[in-house]
PDB file of C-alpha atoms in Angstrom:
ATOM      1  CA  UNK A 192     -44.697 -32.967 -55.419  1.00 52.00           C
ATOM      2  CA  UNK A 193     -44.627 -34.562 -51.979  1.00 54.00           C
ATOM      3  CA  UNK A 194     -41.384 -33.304 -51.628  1.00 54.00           C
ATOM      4  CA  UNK A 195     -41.650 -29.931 -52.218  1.00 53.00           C
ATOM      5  CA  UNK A 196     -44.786 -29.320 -50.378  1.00 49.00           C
ATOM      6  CA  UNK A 197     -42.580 -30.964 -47.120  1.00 51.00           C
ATOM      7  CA  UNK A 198     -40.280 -28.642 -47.937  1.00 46.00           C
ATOM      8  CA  UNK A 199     -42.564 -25.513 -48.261  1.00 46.00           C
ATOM      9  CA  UNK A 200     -43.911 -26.642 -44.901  1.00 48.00           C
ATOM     10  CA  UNK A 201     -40.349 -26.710 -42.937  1.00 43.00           C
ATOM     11  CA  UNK A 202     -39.333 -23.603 -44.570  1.00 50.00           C
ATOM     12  CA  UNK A 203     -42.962 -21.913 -43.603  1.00 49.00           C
ATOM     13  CA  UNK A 204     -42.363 -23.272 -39.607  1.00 45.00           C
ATOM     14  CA  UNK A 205     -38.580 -22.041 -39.719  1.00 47.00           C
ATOM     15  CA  UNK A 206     -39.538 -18.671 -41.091  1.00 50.00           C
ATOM     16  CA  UNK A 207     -42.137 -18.517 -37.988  1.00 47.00           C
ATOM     17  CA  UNK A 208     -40.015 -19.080 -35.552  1.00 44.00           C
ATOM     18  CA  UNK A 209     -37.289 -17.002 -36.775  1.00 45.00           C
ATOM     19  CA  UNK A 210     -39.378 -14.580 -37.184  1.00 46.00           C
ATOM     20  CA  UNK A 211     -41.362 -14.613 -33.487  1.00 49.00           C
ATOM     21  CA  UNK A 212     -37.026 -14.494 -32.678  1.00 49.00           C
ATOM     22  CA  UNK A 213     -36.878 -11.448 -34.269  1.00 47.00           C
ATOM     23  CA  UNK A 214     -39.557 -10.089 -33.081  1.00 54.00           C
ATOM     24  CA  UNK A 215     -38.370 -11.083 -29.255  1.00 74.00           C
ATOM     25  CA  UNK A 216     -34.953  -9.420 -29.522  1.00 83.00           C
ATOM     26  CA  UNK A 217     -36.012  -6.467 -27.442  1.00 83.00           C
ATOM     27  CA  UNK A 218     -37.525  -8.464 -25.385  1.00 86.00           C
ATOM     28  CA  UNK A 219     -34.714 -11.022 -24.647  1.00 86.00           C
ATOM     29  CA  UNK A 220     -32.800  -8.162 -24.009  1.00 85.00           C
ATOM     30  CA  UNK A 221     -35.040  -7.149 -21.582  1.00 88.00           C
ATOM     31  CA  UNK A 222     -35.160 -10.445 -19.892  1.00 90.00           C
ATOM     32  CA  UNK A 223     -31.404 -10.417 -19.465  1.00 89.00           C
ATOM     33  CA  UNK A 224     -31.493  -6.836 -18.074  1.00 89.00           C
ATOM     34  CA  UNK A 225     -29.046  -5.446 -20.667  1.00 86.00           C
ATOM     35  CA  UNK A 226     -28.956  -1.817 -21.089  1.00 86.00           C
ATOM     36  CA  UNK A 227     -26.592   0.312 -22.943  1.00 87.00           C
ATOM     37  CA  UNK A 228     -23.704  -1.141 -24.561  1.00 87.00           C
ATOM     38  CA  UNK A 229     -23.999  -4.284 -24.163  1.00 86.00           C
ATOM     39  CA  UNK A 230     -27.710  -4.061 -25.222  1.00 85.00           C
ATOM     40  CA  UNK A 231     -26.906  -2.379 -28.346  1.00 85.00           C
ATOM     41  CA  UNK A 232     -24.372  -5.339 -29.442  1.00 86.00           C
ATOM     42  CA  UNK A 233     -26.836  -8.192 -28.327  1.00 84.00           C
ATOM     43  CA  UNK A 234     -29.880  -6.382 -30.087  1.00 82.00           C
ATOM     44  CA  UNK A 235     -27.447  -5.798 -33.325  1.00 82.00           C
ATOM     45  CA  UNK A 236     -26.236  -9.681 -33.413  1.00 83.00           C
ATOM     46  CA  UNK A 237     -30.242 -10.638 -32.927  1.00 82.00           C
ATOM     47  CA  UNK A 238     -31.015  -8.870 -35.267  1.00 75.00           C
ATOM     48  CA  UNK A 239     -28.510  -9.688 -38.008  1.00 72.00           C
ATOM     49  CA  UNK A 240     -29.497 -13.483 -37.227  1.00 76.00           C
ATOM     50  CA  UNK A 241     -33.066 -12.792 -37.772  1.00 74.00           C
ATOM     51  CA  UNK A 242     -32.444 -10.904 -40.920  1.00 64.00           C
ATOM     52  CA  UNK A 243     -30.090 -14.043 -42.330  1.00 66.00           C
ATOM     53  CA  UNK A 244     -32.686 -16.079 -41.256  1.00 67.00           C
ATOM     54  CA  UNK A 245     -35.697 -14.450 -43.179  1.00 72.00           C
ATOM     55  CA  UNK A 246     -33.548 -13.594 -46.396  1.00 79.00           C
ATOM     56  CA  UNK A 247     -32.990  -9.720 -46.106  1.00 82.00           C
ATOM     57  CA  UNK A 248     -29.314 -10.217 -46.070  1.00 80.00           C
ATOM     58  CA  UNK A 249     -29.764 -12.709 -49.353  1.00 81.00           C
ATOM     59  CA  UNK A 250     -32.290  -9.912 -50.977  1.00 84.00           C
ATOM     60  CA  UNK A 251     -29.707  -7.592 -50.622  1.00 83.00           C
ATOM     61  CA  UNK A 252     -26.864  -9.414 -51.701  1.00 84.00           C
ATOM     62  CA  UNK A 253     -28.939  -9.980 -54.899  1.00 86.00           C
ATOM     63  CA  UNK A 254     -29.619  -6.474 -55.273  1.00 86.00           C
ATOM     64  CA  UNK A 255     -25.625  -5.768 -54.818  1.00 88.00           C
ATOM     65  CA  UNK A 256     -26.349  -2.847 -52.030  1.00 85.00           C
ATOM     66  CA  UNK A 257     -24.019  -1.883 -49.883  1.00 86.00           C
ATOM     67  CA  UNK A 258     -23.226   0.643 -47.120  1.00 86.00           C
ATOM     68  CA  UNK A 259     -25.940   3.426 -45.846  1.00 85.00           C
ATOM     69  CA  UNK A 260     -28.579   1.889 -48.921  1.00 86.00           C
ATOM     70  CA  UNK A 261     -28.009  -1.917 -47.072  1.00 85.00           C
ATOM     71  CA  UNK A 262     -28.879  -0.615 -43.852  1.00 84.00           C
ATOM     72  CA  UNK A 263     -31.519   1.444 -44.674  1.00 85.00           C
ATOM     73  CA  UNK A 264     -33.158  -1.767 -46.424  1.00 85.00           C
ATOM     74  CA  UNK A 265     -32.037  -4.269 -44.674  1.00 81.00           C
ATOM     75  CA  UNK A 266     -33.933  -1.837 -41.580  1.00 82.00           C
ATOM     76  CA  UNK A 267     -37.017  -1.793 -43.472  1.00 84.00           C
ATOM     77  CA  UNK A 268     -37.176  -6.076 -44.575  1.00 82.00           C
ATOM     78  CA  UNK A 269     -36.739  -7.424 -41.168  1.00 74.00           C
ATOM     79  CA  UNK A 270     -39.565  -4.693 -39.945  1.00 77.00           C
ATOM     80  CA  UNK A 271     -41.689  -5.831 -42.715  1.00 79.00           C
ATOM     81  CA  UNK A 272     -40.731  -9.648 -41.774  1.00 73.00           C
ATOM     82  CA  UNK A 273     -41.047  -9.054 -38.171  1.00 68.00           C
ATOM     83  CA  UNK A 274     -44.778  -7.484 -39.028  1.00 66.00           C
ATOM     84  CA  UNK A 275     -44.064  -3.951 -37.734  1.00 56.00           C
ATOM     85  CA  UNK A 276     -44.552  -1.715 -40.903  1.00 48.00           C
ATOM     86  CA  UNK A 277     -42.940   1.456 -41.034  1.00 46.00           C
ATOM     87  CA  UNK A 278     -45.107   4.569 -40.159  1.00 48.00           C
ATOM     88  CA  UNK A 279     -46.557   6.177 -43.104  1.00 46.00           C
ATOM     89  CA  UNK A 280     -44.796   9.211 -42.939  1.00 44.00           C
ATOM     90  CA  UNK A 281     -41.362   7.338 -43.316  1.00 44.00           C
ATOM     91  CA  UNK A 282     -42.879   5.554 -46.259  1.00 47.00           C
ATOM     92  CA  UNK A 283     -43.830   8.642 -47.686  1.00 50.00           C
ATOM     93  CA  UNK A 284     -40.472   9.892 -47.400  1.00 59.00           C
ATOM     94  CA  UNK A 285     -37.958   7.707 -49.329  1.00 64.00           C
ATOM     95  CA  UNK A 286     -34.782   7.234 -47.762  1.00 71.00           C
ATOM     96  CA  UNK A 287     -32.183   9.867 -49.022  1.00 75.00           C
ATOM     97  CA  UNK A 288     -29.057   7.679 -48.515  1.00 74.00           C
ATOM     98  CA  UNK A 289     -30.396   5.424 -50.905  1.00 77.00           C
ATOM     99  CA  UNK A 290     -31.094   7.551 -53.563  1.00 80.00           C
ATOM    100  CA  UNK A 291     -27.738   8.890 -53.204  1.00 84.00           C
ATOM    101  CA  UNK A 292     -26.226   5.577 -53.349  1.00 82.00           C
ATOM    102  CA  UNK A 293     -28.080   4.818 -56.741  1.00 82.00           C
ATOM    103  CA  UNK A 294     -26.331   8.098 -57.842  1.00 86.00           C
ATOM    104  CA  UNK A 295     -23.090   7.167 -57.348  1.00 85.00           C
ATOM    105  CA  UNK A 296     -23.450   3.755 -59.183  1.00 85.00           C
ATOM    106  CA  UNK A 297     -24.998   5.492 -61.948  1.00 86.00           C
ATOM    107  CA  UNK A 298     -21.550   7.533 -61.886  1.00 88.00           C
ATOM    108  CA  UNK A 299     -19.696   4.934 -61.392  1.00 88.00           C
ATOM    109  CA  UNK A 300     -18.024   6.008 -58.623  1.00 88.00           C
ATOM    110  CA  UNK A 301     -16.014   3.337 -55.639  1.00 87.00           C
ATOM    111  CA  UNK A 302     -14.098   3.935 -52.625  1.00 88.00           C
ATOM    112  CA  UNK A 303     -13.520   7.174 -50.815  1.00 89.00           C
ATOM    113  CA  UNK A 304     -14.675   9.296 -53.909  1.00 90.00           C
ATOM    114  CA  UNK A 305     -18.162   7.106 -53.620  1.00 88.00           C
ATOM    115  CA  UNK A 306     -18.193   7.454 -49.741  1.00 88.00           C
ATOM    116  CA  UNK A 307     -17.599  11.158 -50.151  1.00 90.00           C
ATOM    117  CA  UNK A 308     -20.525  11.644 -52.880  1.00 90.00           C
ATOM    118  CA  UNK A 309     -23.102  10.038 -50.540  1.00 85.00           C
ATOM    119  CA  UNK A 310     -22.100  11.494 -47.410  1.00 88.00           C
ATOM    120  CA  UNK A 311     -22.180  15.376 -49.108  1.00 89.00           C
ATOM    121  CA  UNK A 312     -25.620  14.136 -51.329  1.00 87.00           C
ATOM    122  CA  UNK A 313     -27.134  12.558 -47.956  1.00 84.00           C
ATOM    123  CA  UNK A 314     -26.361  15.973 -46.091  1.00 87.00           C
ATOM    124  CA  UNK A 315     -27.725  18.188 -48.802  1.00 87.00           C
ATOM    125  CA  UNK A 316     -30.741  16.067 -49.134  1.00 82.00           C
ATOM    126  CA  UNK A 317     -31.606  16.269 -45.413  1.00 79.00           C
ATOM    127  CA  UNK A 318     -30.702  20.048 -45.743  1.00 80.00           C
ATOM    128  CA  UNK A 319     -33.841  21.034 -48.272  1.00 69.00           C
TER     129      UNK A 319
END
């Protein structure tokens, strides 16, 4: 019992700080006066480390996503980790790149033909 209560404690102070790290990407980026390029990249590897570090990348992994459906949650779990909920409106408003990608496993489909089915579903989803 000791034992795991240690253990709940490190893993509560790790999550913390990992997240406060996430939470400071824009603003380490900012300290180091980045802009453009090379601001995208840094803010993109901070990221990704934060997201390892608070279990998005695991939680999707488990759930087997991949491609635009990843990104769009992997986008939403480090917000919700970092503490910045998404606006209500984008709530509201479910992502249509992931509902396309549930399409095409329900069809079955891989590769270019799956590619190809999400890109022309996301595009007529965002048409109407």
């Amino acid at each position: 019992m000791k034992k795991s209560l240690s253990l709940l404690a490190l893993s509560f102070v790790l999550g913390a700080v990992h997240l406060s790290a996430h939470a400071g990407c824009d603003e380490q980026a900012a300290e180091k006066k980045l802009a453009g390029a090379a601001k995208t990249s840094f803010l993109k590897k901070c990221n990704a480390d934060a997201g390892a570090a608070n279990g998005c990348d695991a939680k999707a992994a488990e759930k087997k996503l991949a491609g635009a459906a990843k990104n769009s949650f992997l986008k939403k779990c480090n917000a919700d980790a970092a503490g910045g909920a998404a606006p209500a409106a984008a709530e509201a408003k479910p992502d249509p790149a992931v509902a396309c990608e549930a399409k095409a496993a329900e069809k079955k489909l891989a590769g270019a033909a799956k590619n190809s089915f999400v890109k022309k579903c996301a595009a007529d989803a965002a048409k109407g």
